[in-house]
Tab-separated table of C-alpha atoms (C1' of nucleotides) in Angstrom:
chain	number	residue	atom	x	y	z
A	1	UNK	CA	16.710	-32.632	15.318
A	2	UNK	CA	15.852	-35.610	17.484
A	3	UNK	CA	15.012	-38.645	15.460
A	4	UNK	CA	11.671	-39.393	16.986
A	5	UNK	CA	9.531	-36.481	17.866
A	6	UNK	CA	6.448	-38.072	19.304
A	7	UNK	CA	2.931	-36.818	19.524
A	8	UNK	CA	1.249	-37.069	22.886
A	9	UNK	CA	-2.214	-37.833	21.577
A	10	UNK	CA	-4.043	-36.525	24.597
A	11	UNK	CA	-7.608	-35.454	24.492
A	12	UNK	CA	-9.580	-34.720	21.408
A	13	UNK	CA	-7.676	-31.652	20.457
A	14	UNK	CA	-7.307	-30.812	16.782
A	15	UNK	CA	-4.065	-32.244	15.470
A	16	UNK	CA	-2.771	-28.788	14.656
A	17	UNK	CA	-2.803	-27.954	18.352
A	18	UNK	CA	-1.055	-31.155	19.314
A	19	UNK	CA	1.550	-30.588	16.621
A	20	UNK	CA	1.933	-26.988	17.723
A	21	UNK	CA	2.537	-27.934	21.326
A	22	UNK	CA	4.930	-30.690	20.326
A	23	UNK	CA	7.026	-28.483	18.081
A	24	UNK	CA	6.943	-25.634	20.561
A	25	UNK	CA	8.247	-27.859	23.340
A	26	UNK	CA	10.927	-29.271	21.079
A	27	UNK	CA	12.108	-25.812	20.130
A	28	UNK	CA	12.111	-24.519	23.689
A	29	UNK	CA	14.002	-27.527	24.978
A	30	UNK	CA	16.547	-27.085	22.226
A	31	UNK	CA	15.735	-30.402	20.583
A	32	UNK	CA	15.257	-28.453	17.385
A	33	UNK	CA	17.881	-25.780	17.158
A	34	UNK	CA	17.726	-22.181	15.945
A	35	UNK	CA	18.250	-22.057	12.211
A	36	UNK	CA	17.113	-25.626	11.702
A	37	UNK	CA	14.626	-26.004	8.886
A	38	UNK	CA	11.098	-27.140	9.557
A	39	UNK	CA	10.214	-29.244	6.541
A	40	UNK	CA	6.609	-30.171	6.232
A	41	UNK	CA	6.937	-33.566	4.642
A	42	UNK	CA	9.655	-34.612	7.037
A	43	UNK	CA	7.732	-33.445	10.095
A	44	UNK	CA	4.537	-34.980	8.791
A	45	UNK	CA	6.260	-38.333	8.390
A	46	UNK	CA	7.924	-38.060	11.784
A	47	UNK	CA	4.710	-37.207	13.572
A	48	UNK	CA	2.519	-39.494	11.539
A	49	UNK	CA	0.113	-36.862	10.303
A	50	UNK	CA	-0.474	-35.115	7.017
A	51	UNK	CA	1.019	-31.799	5.973
A	52	UNK	CA	-2.105	-29.796	6.723
A	53	UNK	CA	-1.882	-29.734	10.529
A	54	UNK	CA	1.880	-29.246	10.268
A	55	UNK	CA	1.413	-26.161	8.143
A	56	UNK	CA	-1.154	-24.697	10.510
A	57	UNK	CA	1.108	-25.341	13.482
A	58	UNK	CA	3.942	-23.584	11.677
A	59	UNK	CA	1.737	-20.555	11.076
A	60	UNK	CA	1.116	-20.457	14.813
A	61	UNK	CA	4.785	-20.818	15.729
A	62	UNK	CA	5.507	-18.030	13.316
A	63	UNK	CA	3.212	-15.597	15.087
A	64	UNK	CA	4.765	-16.575	18.426
A	65	UNK	CA	8.151	-15.610	17.105
A	66	UNK	CA	9.519	-19.134	17.369
A	67	UNK	CA	9.689	-19.748	13.624
A	68	UNK	CA	10.438	-17.638	10.591
A	69	UNK	CA	9.313	-18.518	7.094
A	70	UNK	CA	10.563	-17.376	3.746
A	71	UNK	CA	7.974	-17.779	0.984
A	72	UNK	CA	8.693	-20.689	-1.310
A	73	UNK	CA	11.489	-21.785	0.931
A	74	UNK	CA	9.698	-22.793	4.079
A	75	UNK	CA	10.087	-22.267	7.781
A	76	UNK	CA	12.986	-22.516	10.147
A	77	UNK	CA	13.415	-22.102	13.869
A	78	UNK	CA	13.946	-18.429	14.670
A	79	UNK	CA	17.462	-17.380	15.528
A	80	UNK	CA	18.009	-14.616	17.999
A	81	UNK	CA	20.816	-12.161	17.679
A	82	UNK	CA	22.209	-10.328	20.648
A	83	UNK	CA	20.280	-7.278	19.528
A	84	UNK	CA	17.043	-9.255	19.423
A	85	UNK	CA	17.650	-10.469	22.915
A	86	UNK	CA	18.416	-6.972	24.127
A	87	UNK	CA	15.179	-5.733	22.602
A	88	UNK	CA	13.204	-8.495	24.248
A	89	UNK	CA	14.852	-7.861	27.575
A	90	UNK	CA	14.019	-4.172	27.545
A	91	UNK	CA	10.380	-5.000	26.975
A	92	UNK	CA	10.360	-7.821	29.442
A	93	UNK	CA	11.945	-5.791	32.156
A	94	UNK	CA	9.333	-3.082	31.722
A	95	UNK	CA	6.431	-5.499	31.713
A	96	UNK	CA	7.803	-7.544	34.587
A	97	UNK	CA	7.929	-4.412	36.670
A	98	UNK	CA	4.336	-3.727	35.774
A	99	UNK	CA	3.370	-7.302	36.532
A	100	UNK	CA	4.884	-7.430	39.960
A	101	UNK	CA	3.244	-4.138	40.866
A	102	UNK	CA	-0.139	-5.368	39.729
A	103	UNK	CA	0.496	-8.555	41.638
A	104	UNK	CA	1.042	-6.538	44.818
A	105	UNK	CA	-2.440	-5.150	44.409
A	106	UNK	CA	-4.261	-8.244	43.349
A	107	UNK	CA	-2.562	-11.339	44.689
A	108	UNK	CA	-4.761	-13.701	46.685
A	109	UNK	CA	-3.756	-15.573	49.800
A	110	UNK	CA	-3.788	-18.797	47.842
A	111	UNK	CA	-1.504	-17.419	45.166
A	112	UNK	CA	0.870	-16.101	47.789
A	113	UNK	CA	1.044	-19.644	49.118
A	114	UNK	CA	1.792	-20.940	45.642
A	115	UNK	CA	4.510	-18.365	45.274
A	116	UNK	CA	6.168	-19.486	48.473
A	117	UNK	CA	6.019	-23.134	47.541
A	118	UNK	CA	7.441	-22.410	44.099
A	119	UNK	CA	10.269	-20.643	45.859
A	120	UNK	CA	10.763	-23.683	48.137
A	121	UNK	CA	10.859	-26.033	45.204
A	122	UNK	CA	13.350	-23.725	43.513
A	123	UNK	CA	15.684	-23.980	46.484
A	124	UNK	CA	15.279	-27.723	46.706
A	125	UNK	CA	16.101	-28.185	43.036
A	126	UNK	CA	19.333	-26.296	43.498
A	127	UNK	CA	20.343	-28.424	46.441
A	128	UNK	CA	19.435	-31.563	44.536
A	129	UNK	CA	21.299	-30.290	41.509
A	130	UNK	CA	18.275	-31.002	39.348
A	131	UNK	CA	18.427	-28.576	36.440
A	132	UNK	CA	15.190	-29.627	34.796
A	133	UNK	CA	13.271	-29.118	38.031
A	134	UNK	CA	15.104	-25.891	38.608
A	135	UNK	CA	13.978	-24.434	35.320
A	136	UNK	CA	10.426	-25.624	35.921
A	137	UNK	CA	10.348	-24.132	39.394
A	138	UNK	CA	11.600	-20.843	38.035
A	139	UNK	CA	8.874	-20.833	35.397
A	140	UNK	CA	6.290	-21.689	38.046
A	141	UNK	CA	7.503	-18.881	40.269
A	142	UNK	CA	7.079	-16.263	37.597
A	143	UNK	CA	3.864	-17.822	36.387
A	144	UNK	CA	2.229	-17.289	39.753
A	145	UNK	CA	3.162	-13.625	39.619
A	146	UNK	CA	1.870	-13.273	36.078
A	147	UNK	CA	-1.405	-14.917	37.003
A	148	UNK	CA	-1.698	-12.760	40.095
A	149	UNK	CA	-1.767	-9.623	37.968
A	150	UNK	CA	-5.334	-10.448	36.995
A	151	UNK	CA	-4.449	-9.250	33.510
A	152	UNK	CA	-4.704	-12.186	31.150
A	153	UNK	CA	-3.300	-10.351	28.136
A	154	UNK	CA	-0.275	-9.375	30.161
A	155	UNK	CA	0.113	-12.946	31.343
A	156	UNK	CA	0.110	-14.189	27.764
A	157	UNK	CA	2.548	-11.559	26.583
A	158	UNK	CA	5.002	-12.183	29.372
A	159	UNK	CA	4.851	-15.909	28.839
A	160	UNK	CA	5.588	-15.305	25.198
A	161	UNK	CA	8.529	-13.066	25.989
A	162	UNK	CA	9.915	-15.550	28.481
A	163	UNK	CA	9.523	-18.250	25.858
A	164	UNK	CA	11.715	-16.375	23.447
A	165	UNK	CA	14.540	-16.376	25.971
A	166	UNK	CA	13.952	-19.838	27.317
A	167	UNK	CA	16.219	-21.804	24.993
A	168	UNK	CA	19.127	-19.622	25.915
A	169	UNK	CA	18.148	-19.406	29.520
A	170	UNK	CA	18.406	-23.140	30.024
A	171	UNK	CA	22.040	-22.901	28.990
A	172	UNK	CA	22.512	-20.011	31.344
A	173	UNK	CA	21.156	-21.963	34.278
A	174	UNK	CA	23.674	-24.664	33.511
A	175	UNK	CA	26.576	-22.296	33.462
A	176	UNK	CA	25.851	-19.590	35.885
A	177	UNK	CA	26.609	-20.711	39.382
A	178	UNK	CA	25.299	-17.725	41.260
A	179	UNK	CA	22.364	-19.694	42.563
A	180	UNK	CA	22.465	-18.055	46.009
A	181	UNK	CA	21.884	-14.701	44.333
A	182	UNK	CA	18.879	-16.104	42.500
A	183	UNK	CA	17.401	-17.473	45.697
A	184	UNK	CA	17.937	-14.189	47.453
A	185	UNK	CA	16.318	-12.252	44.637
A	186	UNK	CA	13.308	-14.524	44.578
A	187	UNK	CA	12.980	-14.219	48.325
A	188	UNK	CA	13.120	-10.449	48.115
A	189	UNK	CA	10.394	-10.506	45.512
A	190	UNK	CA	8.205	-12.705	47.680
A	191	UNK	CA	8.739	-10.425	50.650
A	192	UNK	CA	8.009	-7.287	48.677
A	193	UNK	CA	4.789	-8.740	47.309
A	194	UNK	CA	3.791	-9.992	50.721
A	195	UNK	CA	4.386	-6.527	52.143
A	196	UNK	CA	2.561	-5.014	49.171
A	197	UNK	CA	5.482	-2.693	48.633
A	198	UNK	CA	5.096	-1.935	44.947
A	199	UNK	CA	8.107	0.297	44.642
A	200	UNK	CA	10.427	-2.217	46.212
A	201	UNK	CA	8.924	-5.101	44.276
A	202	UNK	CA	9.444	-3.296	40.982
A	203	UNK	CA	13.008	-2.438	41.863
A	204	UNK	CA	13.933	-5.957	42.878
A	205	UNK	CA	12.246	-7.515	39.867
A	206	UNK	CA	14.029	-5.105	37.615
A	207	UNK	CA	17.456	-6.069	38.793
A	208	UNK	CA	16.445	-9.733	38.793
A	209	UNK	CA	15.612	-9.565	35.109
A	210	UNK	CA	18.574	-7.389	34.220
A	211	UNK	CA	20.972	-9.733	35.956
A	212	UNK	CA	19.934	-12.394	33.526
A	213	UNK	CA	20.470	-10.103	30.584
A	214	UNK	CA	24.228	-10.140	30.713
A	215	UNK	CA	24.464	-13.878	31.174
A	216	UNK	CA	22.003	-14.711	28.405
A	217	UNK	CA	23.674	-12.347	26.004
A	218	UNK	CA	26.986	-13.999	26.713
A	219	UNK	CA	25.502	-17.332	25.718
A	220	UNK	CA	24.324	-15.865	22.444
A	221	UNK	CA	27.623	-14.196	21.745
A	222	UNK	CA	29.344	-17.545	22.119
A	223	UNK	CA	27.013	-19.067	19.570
A	224	UNK	CA	27.402	-16.355	16.976
B	1	UNK	CA	-20.095	-8.836	6.547
B	2	UNK	CA	-19.624	-6.846	3.388
B	3	UNK	CA	-20.801	-8.708	0.358
B	4	UNK	CA	-17.669	-8.498	-1.676
B	5	UNK	CA	-14.445	-8.742	0.143
B	6	UNK	CA	-11.851	-8.401	-2.545
B	7	UNK	CA	-8.305	-9.626	-2.731
B	8	UNK	CA	-5.684	-7.129	-3.788
B	9	UNK	CA	-3.524	-9.564	-5.694
B	10	UNK	CA	-0.331	-7.584	-5.388
B	11	UNK	CA	3.051	-9.119	-5.758
B	12	UNK	CA	3.845	-12.746	-5.604
B	13	UNK	CA	2.969	-13.183	-1.996
B	14	UNK	CA	1.569	-16.504	-0.855
B	15	UNK	CA	-2.201	-16.382	-0.885
B	16	UNK	CA	-2.343	-16.980	2.845
B	17	UNK	CA	-0.619	-13.639	3.386
B	18	UNK	CA	-2.907	-11.815	1.013
B	19	UNK	CA	-5.929	-13.395	2.674
B	20	UNK	CA	-4.530	-12.561	6.086
B	21	UNK	CA	-4.039	-8.898	5.216
B	22	UNK	CA	-7.448	-8.700	3.611
B	23	UNK	CA	-9.264	-10.198	6.572
B	24	UNK	CA	-7.219	-8.188	9.025
B	25	UNK	CA	-8.104	-4.947	7.278
B	26	UNK	CA	-11.740	-5.909	7.103
B	27	UNK	CA	-11.825	-6.650	10.810
B	28	UNK	CA	-10.014	-3.468	11.784
B	29	UNK	CA	-12.246	-1.333	9.633
B	30	UNK	CA	-15.284	-2.962	11.153
B	31	UNK	CA	-16.434	-4.504	7.894
B	32	UNK	CA	-16.496	-7.788	9.718
B	33	UNK	CA	-17.832	-7.270	13.194
B	34	UNK	CA	-16.817	-8.749	16.540
B	35	UNK	CA	-18.624	-12.022	17.099
B	36	UNK	CA	-19.180	-12.609	13.409
B	37	UNK	CA	-18.252	-16.096	12.301
B	38	UNK	CA	-15.434	-16.685	9.879
B	39	UNK	CA	-16.607	-19.613	7.803
B	40	UNK	CA	-14.004	-21.149	5.601
B	41	UNK	CA	-16.142	-22.185	2.685
B	42	UNK	CA	-17.944	-18.878	2.590
B	43	UNK	CA	-14.729	-16.855	2.758
B	44	UNK	CA	-13.066	-19.106	0.215
B	45	UNK	CA	-15.914	-18.532	-2.207
B	46	UNK	CA	-15.942	-14.808	-1.521
B	47	UNK	CA	-12.215	-14.417	-2.069
B	48	UNK	CA	-11.979	-16.893	-4.889
B	49	UNK	CA	-9.431	-19.184	-3.274
B	50	UNK	CA	-9.544	-22.595	-1.669
B	51	UNK	CA	-9.978	-23.308	1.998
B	52	UNK	CA	-6.299	-23.965	2.650
B	53	UNK	CA	-5.016	-20.366	2.554
B	54	UNK	CA	-8.121	-19.255	4.434
B	55	UNK	CA	-7.382	-21.666	7.241
B	56	UNK	CA	-3.783	-20.555	7.496
B	57	UNK	CA	-4.822	-16.918	7.550
B	58	UNK	CA	-7.251	-17.687	10.345
B	59	UNK	CA	-4.490	-19.326	12.369
B	60	UNK	CA	-2.513	-16.113	12.006
B	61	UNK	CA	-5.420	-13.896	12.971
B	62	UNK	CA	-5.925	-16.092	15.958
B	63	UNK	CA	-2.402	-15.526	17.244
B	64	UNK	CA	-2.822	-11.781	16.724
B	65	UNK	CA	-5.822	-11.805	18.967
B	66	UNK	CA	-8.197	-10.762	16.201
B	67	UNK	CA	-9.972	-14.108	15.937
B	68	UNK	CA	-10.988	-16.832	18.353
B	69	UNK	CA	-11.677	-20.392	17.341
B	70	UNK	CA	-13.577	-23.136	19.063
B	71	UNK	CA	-12.566	-26.597	17.861
B	72	UNK	CA	-15.141	-28.163	15.565
B	73	UNK	CA	-17.065	-24.940	15.485
B	74	UNK	CA	-14.715	-22.655	13.705
B	75	UNK	CA	-13.459	-19.124	14.138
B	76	UNK	CA	-15.115	-15.845	14.840
B	77	UNK	CA	-13.900	-12.277	15.136
B	78	UNK	CA	-12.708	-11.675	18.682
B	79	UNK	CA	-14.983	-9.677	20.912
B	80	UNK	CA	-13.499	-7.377	23.480
B	81	UNK	CA	-15.085	-6.805	26.828
B	82	UNK	CA	-14.471	-3.690	28.827
B	83	UNK	CA	-12.126	-5.699	31.011
B	84	UNK	CA	-10.133	-6.843	27.978
B	85	UNK	CA	-9.785	-3.283	26.839
B	86	UNK	CA	-8.672	-2.170	30.280
B	87	UNK	CA	-6.050	-4.879	30.315
B	88	UNK	CA	-4.770	-3.875	26.909
B	89	UNK	CA	-4.684	-0.226	27.895
B	90	UNK	CA	-2.622	-0.883	30.991
B	91	UNK	CA	-0.048	-2.693	28.895
B	92	UNK	CA	-0.152	-0.190	26.109
B	93	UNK	CA	0.262	2.757	28.393
B	94	UNK	CA	3.342	1.156	29.942
B	95	UNK	CA	4.893	0.269	26.623
B	96	UNK	CA	4.035	3.586	25.037
B	97	UNK	CA	5.884	5.314	27.838
B	98	UNK	CA	8.850	3.097	27.174
B	99	UNK	CA	8.620	3.720	23.459
B	100	UNK	CA	8.574	7.459	23.687
B	101	UNK	CA	11.542	7.428	26.018
B	102	UNK	CA	13.529	5.208	23.697
B	103	UNK	CA	12.503	7.468	20.850
B	104	UNK	CA	13.982	10.448	22.705
B	105	UNK	CA	17.316	8.667	22.697
B	106	UNK	CA	17.298	7.241	19.221
B	107	UNK	CA	15.192	9.369	16.913
B	108	UNK	CA	16.924	10.596	13.768
B	109	UNK	CA	16.551	14.003	12.195
B	110	UNK	CA	14.633	12.441	9.343
B	111	UNK	CA	12.208	10.700	11.669
B	112	UNK	CA	11.671	13.909	13.586
B	113	UNK	CA	10.706	15.480	10.288
B	114	UNK	CA	8.272	12.652	9.602
B	115	UNK	CA	6.795	13.137	13.049
B	116	UNK	CA	6.170	16.793	12.415
B	117	UNK	CA	4.585	16.187	9.042
B	118	UNK	CA	2.351	13.468	10.504
B	119	UNK	CA	1.290	16.011	13.071
B	120	UNK	CA	0.571	18.534	10.302
B	121	UNK	CA	-1.487	16.064	8.365
B	122	UNK	CA	-3.372	15.241	11.568
B	123	UNK	CA	-4.325	18.888	12.002
B	124	UNK	CA	-5.293	19.246	8.356
B	125	UNK	CA	-7.540	16.193	8.498
B	126	UNK	CA	-9.385	17.671	11.434
B	127	UNK	CA	-9.967	20.925	9.640
B	128	UNK	CA	-11.081	19.072	6.536
B	129	UNK	CA	-13.325	16.862	8.643
B	130	UNK	CA	-11.848	13.803	6.977
B	131	UNK	CA	-12.166	10.965	9.478
B	132	UNK	CA	-10.405	8.352	7.395
B	133	UNK	CA	-7.385	10.582	6.903
B	134	UNK	CA	-7.520	11.540	10.551
B	135	UNK	CA	-7.255	7.975	11.714
B	136	UNK	CA	-4.457	7.290	9.248
B	137	UNK	CA	-2.524	10.348	10.350
B	138	UNK	CA	-2.864	9.295	13.949
B	139	UNK	CA	-1.540	5.846	13.119
B	140	UNK	CA	1.329	7.385	11.164
B	141	UNK	CA	2.185	9.654	14.059
B	142	UNK	CA	2.519	6.822	16.500
B	143	UNK	CA	4.219	4.628	13.932
B	144	UNK	CA	7.062	7.080	13.580
B	145	UNK	CA	7.596	6.998	17.326
B	146	UNK	CA	7.490	3.213	17.403
B	147	UNK	CA	9.995	2.985	14.594
B	148	UNK	CA	12.213	5.564	16.260
B	149	UNK	CA	12.650	3.311	19.280
B	150	UNK	CA	15.002	1.156	17.242
B	151	UNK	CA	13.400	-1.834	18.945
B	152	UNK	CA	11.623	-3.881	16.302
B	153	UNK	CA	9.988	-6.283	18.720
B	154	UNK	CA	8.552	-3.367	20.622
B	155	UNK	CA	7.324	-1.848	17.387
B	156	UNK	CA	5.523	-5.055	16.496
B	157	UNK	CA	3.981	-5.445	19.933
B	158	UNK	CA	2.726	-1.887	20.065
B	159	UNK	CA	1.267	-2.149	16.609
B	160	UNK	CA	-0.506	-5.285	17.700
B	161	UNK	CA	-1.868	-3.628	20.825
B	162	UNK	CA	-3.046	-0.638	18.873
B	163	UNK	CA	-4.684	-2.963	16.415
B	164	UNK	CA	-6.753	-4.530	19.141
B	165	UNK	CA	-8.205	-1.148	20.020
B	166	UNK	CA	-8.508	0.152	16.522
B	167	UNK	CA	-12.034	-0.977	15.714
B	168	UNK	CA	-13.358	0.792	18.753
B	169	UNK	CA	-11.055	3.737	18.324
B	170	UNK	CA	-12.510	4.622	14.954
B	171	UNK	CA	-15.881	5.001	16.608
B	172	UNK	CA	-14.329	7.118	19.294
B	173	UNK	CA	-12.798	9.491	16.774
B	174	UNK	CA	-16.234	9.934	15.283
B	175	UNK	CA	-17.827	10.774	18.560
B	176	UNK	CA	-15.308	12.547	20.628
B	177	UNK	CA	-15.039	16.136	19.619
B	178	UNK	CA	-12.100	17.113	21.772
B	179	UNK	CA	-9.839	17.377	18.768
B	180	UNK	CA	-8.039	20.464	20.050
B	181	UNK	CA	-6.908	18.432	23.055
B	182	UNK	CA	-5.572	15.744	20.749
B	183	UNK	CA	-3.629	18.240	18.703
B	184	UNK	CA	-2.193	19.802	21.815
B	185	UNK	CA	-1.155	16.419	23.188
B	186	UNK	CA	0.514	15.454	19.959
B	187	UNK	CA	2.322	18.765	19.852
B	188	UNK	CA	3.535	18.305	23.406
B	189	UNK	CA	4.850	14.898	22.501
B	190	UNK	CA	6.690	16.258	19.490
B	191	UNK	CA	8.211	19.021	21.589
B	192	UNK	CA	9.268	16.673	24.364
B	193	UNK	CA	10.936	14.323	21.901
B	194	UNK	CA	12.599	17.206	20.106
B	195	UNK	CA	13.928	18.462	23.431
B	196	UNK	CA	14.924	14.922	24.353
B	197	UNK	CA	13.111	15.314	27.638
B	198	UNK	CA	12.329	11.701	28.460
B	199	UNK	CA	10.498	12.357	31.683
B	200	UNK	CA	8.181	14.888	30.136
B	201	UNK	CA	7.642	12.786	27.036
B	202	UNK	CA	6.640	9.778	29.123
B	203	UNK	CA	4.278	11.867	31.211
B	204	UNK	CA	2.546	13.417	28.230
B	205	UNK	CA	2.279	10.137	26.369
B	206	UNK	CA	0.814	8.513	29.423
B	207	UNK	CA	-2.011	10.985	29.731
B	208	UNK	CA	-2.521	10.899	25.966
B	209	UNK	CA	-3.142	7.166	26.071
B	210	UNK	CA	-5.163	7.264	29.264
B	211	UNK	CA	-7.423	9.959	27.874
B	212	UNK	CA	-8.466	7.546	25.198
B	213	UNK	CA	-9.155	4.829	27.719
B	214	UNK	CA	-12.337	6.348	29.088
B	215	UNK	CA	-13.745	7.156	25.682
B	216	UNK	CA	-13.004	3.762	24.180
B	217	UNK	CA	-14.431	1.970	27.157
B	218	UNK	CA	-17.594	3.980	26.806
B	219	UNK	CA	-17.939	2.784	23.234
B	220	UNK	CA	-17.618	-0.794	24.381
B	221	UNK	CA	-20.064	-0.347	27.207
B	222	UNK	CA	-22.621	0.910	24.742
B	223	UNK	CA	-22.191	-2.167	22.631
B	224	UNK	CA	-22.495	-4.672	25.467
C	1	DA	C1'	-46.760	-29.161	25.892
C	2	DG	C1'	-42.285	-30.456	26.576
C	3	DT	C1'	-38.540	-33.348	26.011
C	4	DA	C1'	-35.954	-36.712	23.685
C	5	DT	C1'	-34.214	-38.788	19.558
C	6	DG	C1'	-33.056	-39.412	14.942
C	7	DT	C1'	-31.807	-37.698	10.568
C	8	DA	C1'	-30.318	-34.304	7.201
C	9	DT	C1'	-27.246	-30.629	6.464
C	10	DA	C1'	-23.555	-27.536	7.276
C	11	DT	C1'	-18.995	-27.017	8.748
C	12	DT	C1'	-14.643	-28.134	10.349
C	13	DG	C1'	-10.650	-31.591	10.466
C	14	DT	C1'	-7.408	-34.216	7.877
C	15	DA	C1'	-5.325	-36.366	3.954
C	16	DT	C1'	-3.957	-36.359	-0.611
C	17	DA	C1'	-3.237	-34.779	-5.392
C	18	DC	C1'	-1.464	-31.652	-8.420
C	19	DA	C1'	1.110	-27.243	-9.681
C	20	DA	C1'	4.902	-24.196	-9.303
C	21	DA	C1'	8.974	-22.672	-7.655
C	22	DA	C1'	13.576	-23.371	-5.599
C	23	DT	C1'	17.582	-26.178	-5.035
C	24	DG	C1'	21.398	-29.118	-6.223
C	25	DC	C1'	24.110	-31.403	-9.360
C	26	DA	C1'	25.991	-32.868	-13.736
C	27	DG	C1'	27.805	-31.794	-18.011
C	28	DG	C1'	29.544	-28.770	-21.330
C	29	DA	C1'	31.487	-24.323	-23.076
C	30	DG	C1'	34.889	-20.908	-22.558
D	1	DC	C1'	39.538	-24.736	-13.807
D	2	DT	C1'	35.443	-21.884	-13.582
D	3	DC	C1'	31.106	-20.590	-14.695
D	4	DC	C1'	26.928	-21.236	-16.914
D	5	DT	C1'	22.919	-23.987	-18.338
D	6	DG	C1'	19.503	-27.388	-18.009
D	7	DC	C1'	17.456	-31.283	-15.923
D	8	DA	C1'	16.061	-34.034	-11.836
D	9	DT	C1'	14.621	-33.719	-7.281
D	10	DT	C1'	12.929	-31.602	-3.338
D	11	DT	C1'	9.868	-28.639	-1.202
D	12	DT	C1'	6.356	-25.442	-0.751
D	13	DG	C1'	1.710	-23.505	-2.450
D	14	DT	C1'	-2.986	-24.460	-3.492
D	15	DA	C1'	-7.012	-27.117	-4.452
D	16	DT	C1'	-9.899	-30.828	-3.622
D	17	DA	C1'	-11.722	-35.124	-1.649
D	18	DC	C1'	-13.162	-37.595	2.169
D	19	DA	C1'	-14.141	-38.191	7.249
D	20	DA	C1'	-15.951	-36.781	11.546
D	21	DT	C1'	-18.413	-33.749	14.247
D	22	DA	C1'	-21.745	-30.286	15.381
D	23	DT	C1'	-26.110	-28.045	14.486
D	24	DA	C1'	-30.938	-27.585	13.382
D	25	DC	C1'	-35.149	-29.227	12.554
D	26	DA	C1'	-38.715	-32.560	12.414
D	27	DT	C1'	-40.941	-36.340	14.565
D	28	DA	C1'	-42.288	-39.391	18.154
D	29	DC	C1'	-42.913	-40.395	22.862
D	30	DT	C1'	-44.270	-39.348	27.632
DNA sequence: AGTATGTATATTGTATACAAAATGCAGGAG
DNA sequence: CTCCTGCATTTTGTATACAATATACATACT
């Protein structure tokens, strides 16, 4: 784990929420690794709070699938096996298809603009070789689509599913050099949504997600 | 709320888990109603534990979508609007289709047997006019299918989605007298799975879920 | 009468204290 | 040398104490 996890004491949010966000970020960025233990006293000391908000944050991480706890032994960052990832990908591919189809129906002009600019920023990040920006732009791209569905529960679920892959996906973006393919796929998605062609959109999104499956599973296999 | 919520002090589970299960049950059964506040001190007194496990249980309920909390005001049982229910149903219908198709591929002989006996018990409950048993049999029926997918994450998600409808669904089972249709639908699903006809299974499951949509939404509309 | 303000009370937020279980290690028996 | 046992330490589980905020009601002012 990084030595100094720091709380960004923003607004007047309950500490549990701040702790939750902090730990979540740290896990997703890989600063705390799968299998690493989440010890309350240690975290409390590191973050300068008491155990209570730490414990509540852990309960929340648990329900998000980012942590696993064994009674009387405590929590650790959830590991994902290849099978887990496969399971998640099957679900995600199904729901992503649904999402993009709903987006075809419900997307607003403003959101379409956001989608295009996310796509632009994705391309730029690749040219600039900026991986952090690249990942962010990719998240933004899909976020616009999720929001455009008009189905908040779906948005939350898809964000959660994406989250579970994210740690591994960052590695994949580093390794996989088929960026042109990614750009093309994104562009096809934009076009399909713009043309409100639900069938096409679903098809393209499906292969977009499935393309990642192989790569991400390779990453996991290496780690096992 | 019921006056005496009681803890079933089973094994040596952490209290937070016992509290969580207890509250969850109470919410699903309608013993604690949507919009009702979940006050820590009150619940702690009622269940004979301190506030700490109550708080942790609430954090878990929150992530399951069964409770909503406003900082500095506390938690209450989540209300569902008609729109919420529509959103959930869209997702559930998609994932139920997926589930039944996966089940066609992966179901074991034993599970097929369980499916048939769940179906039997469903019919018997209707004849006996036992609503509690009826609801349980229905849950069991779908549970077998979820388990048969071999995709644990999917199983968890579908259980969660079902859970969110459950409170309203109980009412619907009381009102809606189209039991023969339900039996027929279940039988069609069993047959499709037995014949490993994925297309048919998906189609039947889809209409099965969608049939409930109208009824459940009516219940909600009445309550609003 | 209506609004504003202050105060009491209820309730959540956070920290800490104490209890119980798990873990690791040392020392001894075989 | 290996395995078992028991103690010390760590860590979680639960309860409680204290702080801060929100809520409700009463009172005063316009």
